[in-house]
Amino acid sequence: MQYFNSNTVLYLNGKFQKAADTAGDIYSQSLHYGYAVFEGIRAYHTHNGTRVFKIREHYERLKRSAELVHMPFPWDVNDLIKQTYKLLQINNLKNAYIRPLVYSAPNMSLVAGTKTSIMICAWEWDAYLGHEQLKVCISSYERPNPKSTPIEAKISGNYVNSIMATTEAKHSGFDEALLLDADQNIAEAPGANIFIEKNGRLYTPPLGNILAGITRATVMELCQILDIEVIEKHLTVKDLKHADSAFFCGTASEIAGIASVDDYVFPVKWTDSVGATIQRTYKCLVLEKQNYEVII
Ligand code: PMP
């Protein structure tokens, strides 16, 4: 996967510059200790032009993540939104994944630094988990305990846990992992939230031990419009393995159907599931085609 070429431009601390000419800070606390916060945002080519889905929510979460780890965030969200649209225009990107990253200056101590940088880059990226229903396993890794790190913040260092879980899943022949929390309840995937379907209702873990996904919140909004009941409650592996169907949701993955967890195959065909309805409705929403049909 090539993320940039010699023409790619990124945004760094108020300026647009060539990605190829941008050097990283080798002595940065971010590189050494994972002390950085980031976002993952998607832009869609819609009939109303290029539209970045829920861009304000993403930059507000970035700001909150920085605050939670005591990183200075001296930037204005409105300006970051403006610069993001400009970045897409400069790079001629219409469908894109956008990655803002707030990182710290050179500092080898373990005291929160006082100088931060913001970088925003973008590239074309297909649905992160692909378009087929996924073979998922329960990970041997747990999500980080919220008492050890602010789990509602998108902190770079937290993603070592995600890399461990996905790598383990792939090595065992699965497409993706599902992690439990420290209480052995279902938490989330390495980079997505989960919903399960039982008797026409959707269930999802409550906030507390998971990232408060913007897609998760969007799914809940869509369910309200579609009169689908959503229940936030702690779910066990047994609940999952008695469910009718299940799906992951996230900005990069969008809505991704799950075929099986370990050796349990969901009995309801994906195309007949509530998740498939949500998948279509979500696509309509991000493409601003609520009053039209889309073909998936
Ligand atoms: N959980 C984790 C651990 C994630 O990394 C992501 C992706 N940001 C999500 C859930 C989904 O969040 P969102 O819908 O805001 O992309």
Coordinates of C-alpha atoms and ligand atoms in Angstrom, one line a residue:
M1 CA 0.0 0.0 0.0
Q2 CA 1.5 3.3 -1.1
Y3 CA 0.2 6.2 1.1
F4 CA 1.9 9.0 -0.8
N5 CA 3.9 9.7 -3.9
S6 CA 6.2 12.5 -5.0
N7 CA 3.2 14.9 -5.6
T8 CA 1.4 14.2 -2.3
V9 CA 0.9 17.3 -0.1
L10 CA 0.2 17.1 3.6
Y11 CA -0.7 19.8 6.2
L12 CA 1.7 20.4 9.0
N13 CA 1.3 23.2 11.6
G14 CA -0.5 25.7 9.4
K15 CA 1.4 24.9 6.1
F16 CA 0.9 22.7 3.2
Q17 CA 4.1 20.8 2.1
K18 CA 5.2 17.8 0.2
A19 CA 4.9 14.5 2.1
A20 CA 8.2 13.3 0.6
D21 CA 10.0 16.4 2.0
T22 CA 8.6 16.0 5.5
A23 CA 10.9 14.6 8.2
G24 CA 9.7 13.0 11.4
D25 CA 11.1 13.9 14.8
I26 CA 13.3 10.9 15.7
Y27 CA 13.5 12.0 19.3
S28 CA 9.8 12.6 19.7
Q29 CA 8.0 11.2 22.7
S30 CA 5.4 10.0 20.2
L31 CA 7.7 7.7 18.5
H32 CA 9.4 6.4 21.6
Y33 CA 6.4 6.1 23.9
G34 CA 3.3 6.1 21.6
Y35 CA 2.4 9.5 23.1
A36 CA 0.3 10.9 20.3
V37 CA -3.4 11.2 19.5
F38 CA -5.0 10.8 16.1
E39 CA -8.3 10.5 14.1
G40 CA -9.5 8.5 11.2
I41 CA -12.1 10.4 9.0
R42 CA -13.7 9.6 5.6
A43 CA -14.5 11.9 2.7
Y44 CA -17.1 10.8 0.2
H45 CA -17.6 11.9 -3.4
T46 CA -21.3 12.8 -3.3
H47 CA -23.7 14.5 -5.6
N48 CA -23.2 17.5 -3.4
G49 CA -19.4 17.4 -4.0
T50 CA -16.8 16.1 -1.7
R51 CA -18.2 15.7 1.8
V52 CA -16.3 14.8 4.9
F53 CA -18.6 12.7 7.1
K54 CA -19.0 14.0 10.6
I55 CA -15.8 16.1 10.4
R56 CA -16.6 18.3 13.3
E57 CA -17.3 15.3 15.6
H58 CA -13.9 13.8 14.6
Y59 CA -11.9 17.0 15.3
E60 CA -13.8 17.5 18.6
R61 CA -12.8 14.0 19.6
L62 CA -9.2 14.7 18.6
K63 CA -9.2 17.7 20.8
R64 CA -10.7 15.7 23.7
S65 CA -8.2 12.9 23.2
A66 CA -5.4 15.5 23.4
E67 CA -6.9 17.0 26.6
L68 CA -7.2 13.6 28.2
V69 CA -3.5 12.9 27.8
H70 CA -2.5 16.5 28.6
M71 CA -1.2 17.4 25.2
P72 CA -1.5 21.0 24.2
F73 CA -4.1 21.5 21.4
P74 CA -3.8 25.2 20.4
W75 CA -5.8 24.8 17.1
D76 CA -9.2 25.9 16.2
V77 CA -11.6 23.1 15.1
N78 CA -13.2 25.4 12.4
D79 CA -9.9 26.1 10.9
L80 CA -8.9 22.4 10.9
I81 CA -12.1 21.6 9.1
K82 CA -11.3 24.3 6.5
Q83 CA -7.7 23.1 6.0
T84 CA -8.9 19.5 5.6
Y85 CA -11.2 20.4 2.7
K86 CA -8.3 22.4 1.2
L87 CA -6.0 19.3 1.6
L88 CA -8.4 17.1 -0.3
Q89 CA -8.7 19.8 -3.0
I90 CA -4.9 20.2 -3.4
N91 CA -4.4 16.4 -3.6
N92 CA -7.4 16.0 -5.9
L93 CA -9.0 13.5 -3.6
K94 CA -12.7 12.9 -3.6
N95 CA -13.1 9.6 -1.8
A96 CA -10.5 9.6 0.9
Y97 CA -9.4 8.5 4.3
I98 CA -8.1 11.4 6.3
R99 CA -5.6 11.0 9.1
P100 CA -4.9 13.9 11.5
L101 CA -2.1 13.2 14.1
V102 CA -1.1 15.3 17.0
Y103 CA 2.4 14.5 18.1
S104 CA 4.9 15.8 20.6
A105 CA 8.3 17.4 20.2
P106 CA 11.6 15.8 21.0
N107 CA 11.6 14.8 24.7
M108 CA 13.0 11.7 26.2
S109 CA 11.5 12.2 29.7
L110 CA 8.2 10.8 30.8
V111 CA 6.7 14.2 31.7
A112 CA 4.0 15.4 29.3
G113 CA 5.6 17.7 26.8
T114 CA 4.5 21.3 26.2
K115 CA 5.0 21.4 22.5
T116 CA 2.9 19.6 20.0
S117 CA 2.5 19.5 16.2
I118 CA -0.5 18.7 14.1
M119 CA -0.2 16.8 10.8
I120 CA -3.1 15.9 8.5
C121 CA -2.6 13.6 5.5
A122 CA -5.1 11.7 3.3
W123 CA -5.1 8.9 0.8
E124 CA -7.6 6.7 -1.1
W125 CA -8.6 3.7 1.0
D126 CA -11.2 1.0 0.3
A127 CA -13.3 -0.4 3.2
Y128 CA -10.7 -1.4 5.8
L129 CA -12.1 -4.9 6.5
G130 CA -13.1 -5.6 2.8
H131 CA -16.6 -6.3 1.5
E132 CA -17.0 -9.9 2.5
Q133 CA -18.5 -11.1 5.8
L134 CA -15.8 -11.7 8.3
K135 CA -14.4 -14.7 10.1
V136 CA -13.7 -13.4 13.6
C137 CA -12.1 -14.9 16.6
I138 CA -12.2 -14.0 20.3
S139 CA -8.8 -12.6 21.0
S140 CA -6.5 -13.8 23.7
Y141 CA -5.7 -10.1 24.3
E142 CA -8.1 -7.9 26.3
R143 CA -8.7 -4.2 25.6
P144 CA -6.6 -1.9 27.8
N145 CA -8.2 -1.4 31.2
P146 CA -9.7 2.2 31.4
K147 CA -7.8 2.5 34.7
S148 CA -4.5 2.1 32.9
T149 CA -5.1 4.5 29.9
P150 CA -8.0 6.7 28.9
I151 CA -9.8 4.2 26.6
E152 CA -12.2 6.8 25.2
A153 CA -9.2 8.7 23.7
K154 CA -7.7 7.7 20.4
I155 CA -4.1 7.4 21.7
S156 CA -1.5 6.0 19.4
G157 CA 0.0 3.8 22.1
N158 CA -3.3 2.1 22.7
Y159 CA -3.0 0.7 19.2
V160 CA -0.2 -1.7 20.1
N161 CA -3.0 -3.7 21.7
S162 CA -4.9 -3.5 18.4
I163 CA -1.9 -4.6 16.4
M164 CA -1.3 -7.6 18.7
A165 CA -4.9 -8.7 18.4
T166 CA -5.2 -8.4 14.6
T167 CA -1.9 -10.0 14.0
E168 CA -2.8 -13.0 16.3
A169 CA -6.1 -13.3 14.5
K170 CA -4.6 -13.3 11.0
H171 CA -1.9 -15.8 12.1
S172 CA -4.7 -18.1 13.2
G173 CA -6.5 -17.8 9.8
F174 CA -9.2 -15.3 10.9
D175 CA -10.0 -12.0 9.3
E176 CA -10.2 -10.0 12.5
A177 CA -10.2 -10.2 16.2
L178 CA -12.8 -9.3 18.8
L179 CA -11.5 -8.3 22.2
L180 CA -13.1 -8.6 25.6
D181 CA -12.7 -6.1 28.4
A182 CA -11.1 -6.8 31.8
D183 CA -14.5 -8.1 33.1
Q184 CA -14.6 -10.6 30.3
N185 CA -17.5 -8.8 28.5
I186 CA -17.4 -8.1 24.8
A187 CA -15.6 -4.8 24.1
E188 CA -14.7 -4.1 20.5
A189 CA -12.6 -5.0 17.5
P190 CA -9.0 -3.6 17.2
G191 CA -10.4 -0.7 15.2
A192 CA -14.2 -0.9 15.2
N193 CA -17.2 -1.2 17.5
I194 CA -19.6 -4.2 17.5
F195 CA -23.4 -4.7 17.4
I196 CA -25.2 -8.0 17.6
E197 CA -28.7 -8.8 16.5
K198 CA -31.1 -11.0 18.4
N199 CA -34.9 -11.3 17.6
G200 CA -34.9 -8.2 15.5
R201 CA -33.2 -6.0 18.2
L202 CA -29.6 -4.7 18.2
Y203 CA -27.3 -4.9 21.3
T204 CA -24.0 -3.1 21.8
P205 CA -21.6 -2.8 24.7
P206 CA -22.1 0.5 26.7
L207 CA -19.5 3.2 26.8
G208 CA -16.8 2.8 29.5
N209 CA -14.5 0.1 28.2
I210 CA -14.6 1.0 24.5
L211 CA -13.9 3.9 22.2
A212 CA -17.0 6.0 21.7
G213 CA -17.2 5.4 18.0
I214 CA -18.7 8.1 15.8
T215 CA -20.1 5.3 13.5
R216 CA -21.5 3.6 16.6
A217 CA -23.4 6.8 17.4
T218 CA -24.5 7.1 13.8
V219 CA -25.8 3.5 13.8
M220 CA -27.9 4.3 16.9
E221 CA -29.3 7.5 15.2
L222 CA -30.2 5.4 12.1
C223 CA -31.9 2.8 14.3
Q224 CA -34.1 5.5 15.9
I225 CA -35.2 6.6 12.4
L226 CA -35.8 3.0 11.3
D227 CA -37.6 2.0 14.5
I228 CA -35.0 -0.6 15.3
E229 CA -34.6 -1.1 19.1
V230 CA -31.0 -0.7 20.3
I231 CA -30.0 -1.9 23.8
E232 CA -26.7 -0.8 25.3
K233 CA -25.7 -3.5 27.8
H234 CA -22.7 -5.7 28.8
L235 CA -22.6 -8.7 26.5
T236 CA -20.9 -12.0 27.2
V237 CA -19.4 -14.4 24.7
K238 CA -22.4 -16.6 25.3
D239 CA -24.7 -13.8 24.2
L240 CA -22.7 -13.4 21.1
K241 CA -22.7 -17.1 20.3
H242 CA -26.5 -17.2 20.6
A243 CA -27.0 -14.1 18.4
D244 CA -28.7 -14.1 15.0
S245 CA -26.1 -11.9 13.3
A246 CA -23.5 -9.3 14.1
F247 CA -21.5 -6.5 12.5
F248 CA -18.5 -4.2 13.1
C249 CA -18.8 -0.5 12.5
G250 CA -16.1 2.2 12.2
T251 CA -15.1 5.0 10.0
A252 CA -12.5 2.9 8.1
S253 CA -14.6 -0.3 8.0
E254 CA -18.0 1.4 7.7
I255 CA -20.5 -1.4 8.3
A256 CA -18.9 -4.9 8.1
G257 CA -20.9 -8.0 8.5
I258 CA -19.5 -10.9 10.6
A259 CA -20.0 -14.4 9.3
S260 CA -18.7 -16.3 12.3
V261 CA -17.0 -16.0 15.7
D262 CA -14.6 -18.8 16.4
D263 CA -16.6 -21.9 15.2
Y264 CA -20.0 -20.3 15.7
V265 CA -21.7 -19.3 12.4
F266 CA -24.4 -16.7 12.6
P267 CA -27.7 -18.4 11.5
V268 CA -29.3 -15.4 9.8
K269 CA -27.9 -14.7 6.3
W270 CA -26.2 -11.3 6.1
T271 CA -28.5 -10.0 3.4
D272 CA -31.5 -10.8 5.6
S273 CA -30.0 -9.3 8.8
V274 CA -30.8 -5.9 10.4
G275 CA -27.1 -5.2 9.9
A276 CA -27.5 -5.3 6.1
T277 CA -30.3 -2.7 6.4
I278 CA -28.0 -0.5 8.5
Q279 CA -25.2 -1.0 5.9
R280 CA -27.4 0.3 3.1
T281 CA -28.8 3.1 5.2
Y282 CA -25.4 4.2 6.3
K283 CA -24.1 4.3 2.8
C284 CA -27.1 6.4 1.8
L285 CA -26.3 8.8 4.7
V286 CA -22.6 9.2 3.9
L287 CA -23.4 9.7 0.2
E288 CA -26.2 12.1 1.1
K289 CA -28.6 9.9 -0.8
Q290 CA -31.2 9.3 1.9
N291 CA -34.0 9.5 -0.6
Y292 CA -32.4 7.2 -3.1
E293 CA -31.4 3.5 -3.4
V294 CA -27.7 2.5 -3.5
I295 CA -26.3 -0.7 -4.9
I296 CA -23.8 -2.4 -2.6
Ligands
PMP1 N1 -13.0 1.2 18.4 C1 -11.7 1.4 18.1 C2 -10.6 0.8 18.9 C3 -11.3 2.2 16.9 O1 -10.0 2.3 16.6 C4 -12.3 2.7 16.1 C5 -11.9 3.5 14.9 N2 -11.7 4.9 15.2 C6 -13.6 2.5 16.5 C7 -13.9 1.8 17.6 C8 -14.7 3.1 15.7 O2 -14.7 4.5 15.8 P1 -15.3 5.5 14.7 O3 -16.6 5.0 14.4 O4 -15.3 6.8 15.4 O5 -14.3 5.4 13.6

